[in-house]
PDB file of C-alpha atoms in Angstrom:
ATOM      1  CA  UNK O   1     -24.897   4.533   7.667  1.00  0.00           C
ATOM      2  CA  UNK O   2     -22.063   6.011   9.758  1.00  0.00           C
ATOM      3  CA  UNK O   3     -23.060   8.985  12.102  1.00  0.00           C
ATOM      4  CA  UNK O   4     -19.942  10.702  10.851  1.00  0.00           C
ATOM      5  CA  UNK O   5     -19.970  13.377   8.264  1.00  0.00           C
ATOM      6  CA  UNK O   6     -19.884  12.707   4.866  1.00  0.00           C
ATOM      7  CA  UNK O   7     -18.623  14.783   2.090  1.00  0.00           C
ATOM      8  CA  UNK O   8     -18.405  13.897  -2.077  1.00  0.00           C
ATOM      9  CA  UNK O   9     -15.485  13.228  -3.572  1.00  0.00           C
ATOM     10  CA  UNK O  10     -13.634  16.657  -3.515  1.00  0.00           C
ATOM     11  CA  UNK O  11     -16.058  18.502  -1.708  1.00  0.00           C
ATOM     12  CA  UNK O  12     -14.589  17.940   1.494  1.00  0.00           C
ATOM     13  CA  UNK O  13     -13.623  20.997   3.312  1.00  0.00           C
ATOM     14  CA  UNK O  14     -10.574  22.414   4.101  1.00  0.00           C
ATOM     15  CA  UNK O  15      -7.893  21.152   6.904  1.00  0.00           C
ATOM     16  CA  UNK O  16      -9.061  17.621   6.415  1.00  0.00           C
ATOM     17  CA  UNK O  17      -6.699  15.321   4.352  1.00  0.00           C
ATOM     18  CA  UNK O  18      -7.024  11.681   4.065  1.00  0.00           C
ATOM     19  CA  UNK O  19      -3.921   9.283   5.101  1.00  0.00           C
ATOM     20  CA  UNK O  20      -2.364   9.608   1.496  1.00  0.00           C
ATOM     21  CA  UNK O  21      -2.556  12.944   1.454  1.00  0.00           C
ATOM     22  CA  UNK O  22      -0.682  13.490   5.186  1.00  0.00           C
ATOM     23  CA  UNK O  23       1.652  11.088   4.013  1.00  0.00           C
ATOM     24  CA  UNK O  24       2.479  14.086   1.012  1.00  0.00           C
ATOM     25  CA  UNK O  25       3.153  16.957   3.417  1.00  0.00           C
ATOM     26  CA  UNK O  26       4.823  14.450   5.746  1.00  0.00           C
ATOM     27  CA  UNK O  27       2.427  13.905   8.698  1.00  0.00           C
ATOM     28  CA  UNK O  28       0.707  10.904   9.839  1.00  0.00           C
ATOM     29  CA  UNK O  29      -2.216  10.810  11.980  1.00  0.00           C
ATOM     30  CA  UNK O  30      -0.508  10.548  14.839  1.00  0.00           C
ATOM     31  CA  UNK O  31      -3.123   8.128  16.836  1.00  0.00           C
ATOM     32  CA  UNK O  32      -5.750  10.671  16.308  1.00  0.00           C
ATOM     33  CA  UNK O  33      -9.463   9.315  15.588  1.00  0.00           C
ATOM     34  CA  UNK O  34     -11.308   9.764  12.350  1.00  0.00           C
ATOM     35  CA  UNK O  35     -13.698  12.675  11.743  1.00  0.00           C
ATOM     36  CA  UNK O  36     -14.909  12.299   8.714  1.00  0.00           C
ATOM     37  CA  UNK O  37     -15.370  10.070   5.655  1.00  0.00           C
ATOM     38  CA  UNK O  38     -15.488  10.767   1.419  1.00  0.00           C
ATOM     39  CA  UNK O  39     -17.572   9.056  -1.032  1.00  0.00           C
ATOM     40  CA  UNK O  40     -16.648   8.340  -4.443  1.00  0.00           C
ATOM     41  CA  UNK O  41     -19.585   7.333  -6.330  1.00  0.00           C
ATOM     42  CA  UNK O  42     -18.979   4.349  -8.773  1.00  0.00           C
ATOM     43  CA  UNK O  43     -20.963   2.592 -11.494  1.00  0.00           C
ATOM     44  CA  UNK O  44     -22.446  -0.450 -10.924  1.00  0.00           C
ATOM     45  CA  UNK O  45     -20.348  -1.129  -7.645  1.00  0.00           C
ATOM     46  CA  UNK O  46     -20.375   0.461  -4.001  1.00  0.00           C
ATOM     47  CA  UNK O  47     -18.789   3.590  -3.671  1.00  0.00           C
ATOM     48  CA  UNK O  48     -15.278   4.246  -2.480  1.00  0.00           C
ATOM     49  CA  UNK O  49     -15.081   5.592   1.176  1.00  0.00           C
ATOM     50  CA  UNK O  50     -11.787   7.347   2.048  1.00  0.00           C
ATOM     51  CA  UNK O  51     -11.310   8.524   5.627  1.00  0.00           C
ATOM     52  CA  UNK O  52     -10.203  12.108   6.852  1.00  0.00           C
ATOM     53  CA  UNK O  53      -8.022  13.449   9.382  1.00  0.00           C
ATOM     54  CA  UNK O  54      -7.416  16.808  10.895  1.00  0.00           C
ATOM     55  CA  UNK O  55      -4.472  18.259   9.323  1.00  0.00           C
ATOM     56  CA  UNK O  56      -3.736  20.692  12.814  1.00  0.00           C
ATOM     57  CA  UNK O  57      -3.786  17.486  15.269  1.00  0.00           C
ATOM     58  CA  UNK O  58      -1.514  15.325  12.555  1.00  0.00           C
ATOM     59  CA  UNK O  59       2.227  14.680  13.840  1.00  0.00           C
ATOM     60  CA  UNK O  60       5.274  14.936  12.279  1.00  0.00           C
ATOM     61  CA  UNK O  61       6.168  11.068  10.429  1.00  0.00           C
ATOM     62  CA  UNK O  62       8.945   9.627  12.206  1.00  0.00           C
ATOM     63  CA  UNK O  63      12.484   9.910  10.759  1.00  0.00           C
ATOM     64  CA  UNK O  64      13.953   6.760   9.426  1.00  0.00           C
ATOM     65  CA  UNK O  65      16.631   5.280  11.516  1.00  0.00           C
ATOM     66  CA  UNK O  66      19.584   3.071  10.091  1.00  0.00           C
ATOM     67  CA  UNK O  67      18.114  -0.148  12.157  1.00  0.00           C
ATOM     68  CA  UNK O  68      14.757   0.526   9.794  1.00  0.00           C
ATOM     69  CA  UNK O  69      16.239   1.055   6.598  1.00  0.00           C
ATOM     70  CA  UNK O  70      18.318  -1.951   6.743  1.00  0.00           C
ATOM     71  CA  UNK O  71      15.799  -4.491   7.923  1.00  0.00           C
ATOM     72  CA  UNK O  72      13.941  -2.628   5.187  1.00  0.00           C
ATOM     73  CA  UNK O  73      16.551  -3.061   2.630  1.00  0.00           C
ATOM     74  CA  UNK O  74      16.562  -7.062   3.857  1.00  0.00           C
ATOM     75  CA  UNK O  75      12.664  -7.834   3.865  1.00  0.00           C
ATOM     76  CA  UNK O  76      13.129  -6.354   0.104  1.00  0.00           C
ATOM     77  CA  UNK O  77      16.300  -8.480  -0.755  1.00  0.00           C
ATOM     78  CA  UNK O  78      14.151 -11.681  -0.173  1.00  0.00           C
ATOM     79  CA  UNK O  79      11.198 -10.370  -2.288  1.00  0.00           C
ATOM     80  CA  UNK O  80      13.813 -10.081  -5.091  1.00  0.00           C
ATOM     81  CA  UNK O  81      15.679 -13.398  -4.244  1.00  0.00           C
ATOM     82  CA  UNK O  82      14.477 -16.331  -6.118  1.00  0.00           C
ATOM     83  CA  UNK O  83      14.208 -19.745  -4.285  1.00  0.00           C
ATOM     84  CA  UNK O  84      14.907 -21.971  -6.543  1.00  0.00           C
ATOM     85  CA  UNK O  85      17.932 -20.415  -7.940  1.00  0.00           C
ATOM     86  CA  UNK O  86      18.940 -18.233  -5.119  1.00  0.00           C
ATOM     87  CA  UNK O  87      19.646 -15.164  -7.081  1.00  0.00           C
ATOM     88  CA  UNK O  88      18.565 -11.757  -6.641  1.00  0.00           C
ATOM     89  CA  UNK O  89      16.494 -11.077  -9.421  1.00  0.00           C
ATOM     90  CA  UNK O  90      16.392  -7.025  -9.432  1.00  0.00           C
ATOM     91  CA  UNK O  91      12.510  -7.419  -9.367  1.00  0.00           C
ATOM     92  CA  UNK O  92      10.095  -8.719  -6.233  1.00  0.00           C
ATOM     93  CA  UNK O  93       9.059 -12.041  -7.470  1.00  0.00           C
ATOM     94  CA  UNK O  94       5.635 -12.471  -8.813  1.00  0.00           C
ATOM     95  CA  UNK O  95       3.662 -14.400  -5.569  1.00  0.00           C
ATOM     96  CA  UNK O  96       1.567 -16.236  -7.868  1.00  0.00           C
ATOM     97  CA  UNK O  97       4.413 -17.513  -9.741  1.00  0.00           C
ATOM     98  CA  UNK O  98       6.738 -18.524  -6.696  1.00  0.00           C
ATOM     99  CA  UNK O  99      10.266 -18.129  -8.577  1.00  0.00           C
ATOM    100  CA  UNK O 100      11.730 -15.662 -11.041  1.00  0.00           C
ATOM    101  CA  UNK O 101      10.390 -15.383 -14.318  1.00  0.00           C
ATOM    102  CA  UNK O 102      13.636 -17.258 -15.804  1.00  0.00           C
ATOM    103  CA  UNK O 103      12.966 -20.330 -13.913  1.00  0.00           C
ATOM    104  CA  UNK O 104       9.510 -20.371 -14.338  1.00  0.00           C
ATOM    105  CA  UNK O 105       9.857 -20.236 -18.049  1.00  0.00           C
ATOM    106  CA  UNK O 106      12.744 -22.773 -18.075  1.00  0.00           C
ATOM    107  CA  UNK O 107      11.406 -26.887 -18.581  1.00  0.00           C
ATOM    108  CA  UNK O 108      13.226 -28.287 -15.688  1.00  0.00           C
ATOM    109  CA  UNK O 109      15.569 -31.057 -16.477  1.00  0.00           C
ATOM    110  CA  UNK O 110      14.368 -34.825 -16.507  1.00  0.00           C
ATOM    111  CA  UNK O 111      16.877 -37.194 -15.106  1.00  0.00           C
ATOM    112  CA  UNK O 112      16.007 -40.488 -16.967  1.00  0.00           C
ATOM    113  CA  UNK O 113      16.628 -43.480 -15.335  1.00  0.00           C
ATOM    114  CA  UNK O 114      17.739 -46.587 -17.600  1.00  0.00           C
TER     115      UNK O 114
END
């Protein structure tokens, strides 16, 4: 058991927002620590714990500069390029596949030797 407070799910009162719900009116935490916590009851499994924030001590989310949206734009160019056929794809490539869905699906070609 935590010793913070603990509220049920949407009973939590107002001026508290969790880190989703900052991100929505554009604030972030801002380094501040968390004051409170929501439980979502669930069947059969634990319940769902969501931490809260004060809204007042929440900062303004930082502005995205043109150095972060291009090493953006590359990290996501090489989830959409595929590895074995080094083409962008238009899609992040599955992880549990490993290459694009056309390569995966194509037999790959047998050399025989005779």
């Amino acid at each position: 058991m935590s010793t913070l407070p603990s509220y049920r799910w949407r009973l939590a009162p107002d001026g508290l927002a969790t880190r989703r719900q900052l991100r929505a009116l554009g604030l972030r935490p801002g380094g501040q620590d968390v004051v409170a916590e929501v439980h979502r009851s669930r069947r059969r499994r634990a319940p769902l714990v969501a931490y809260l924030y004060r809204v007042d001590r929440a900062k303004p989310v930082r502005p995205m500069t043109p150095a972060r949206a291009a090493a953006l734009a590359t990290a996501m160019r090489a989830r959409r390029t595929c590895p074995t056929c080094r083409t962008d794809v238009g899609y992040c490539i599955p992880r549990s596949l490993g290459m694009c869905v056309t390569c995966h699906d194509t037999p790959p070609i047998r050399k025989d030797t005779a």
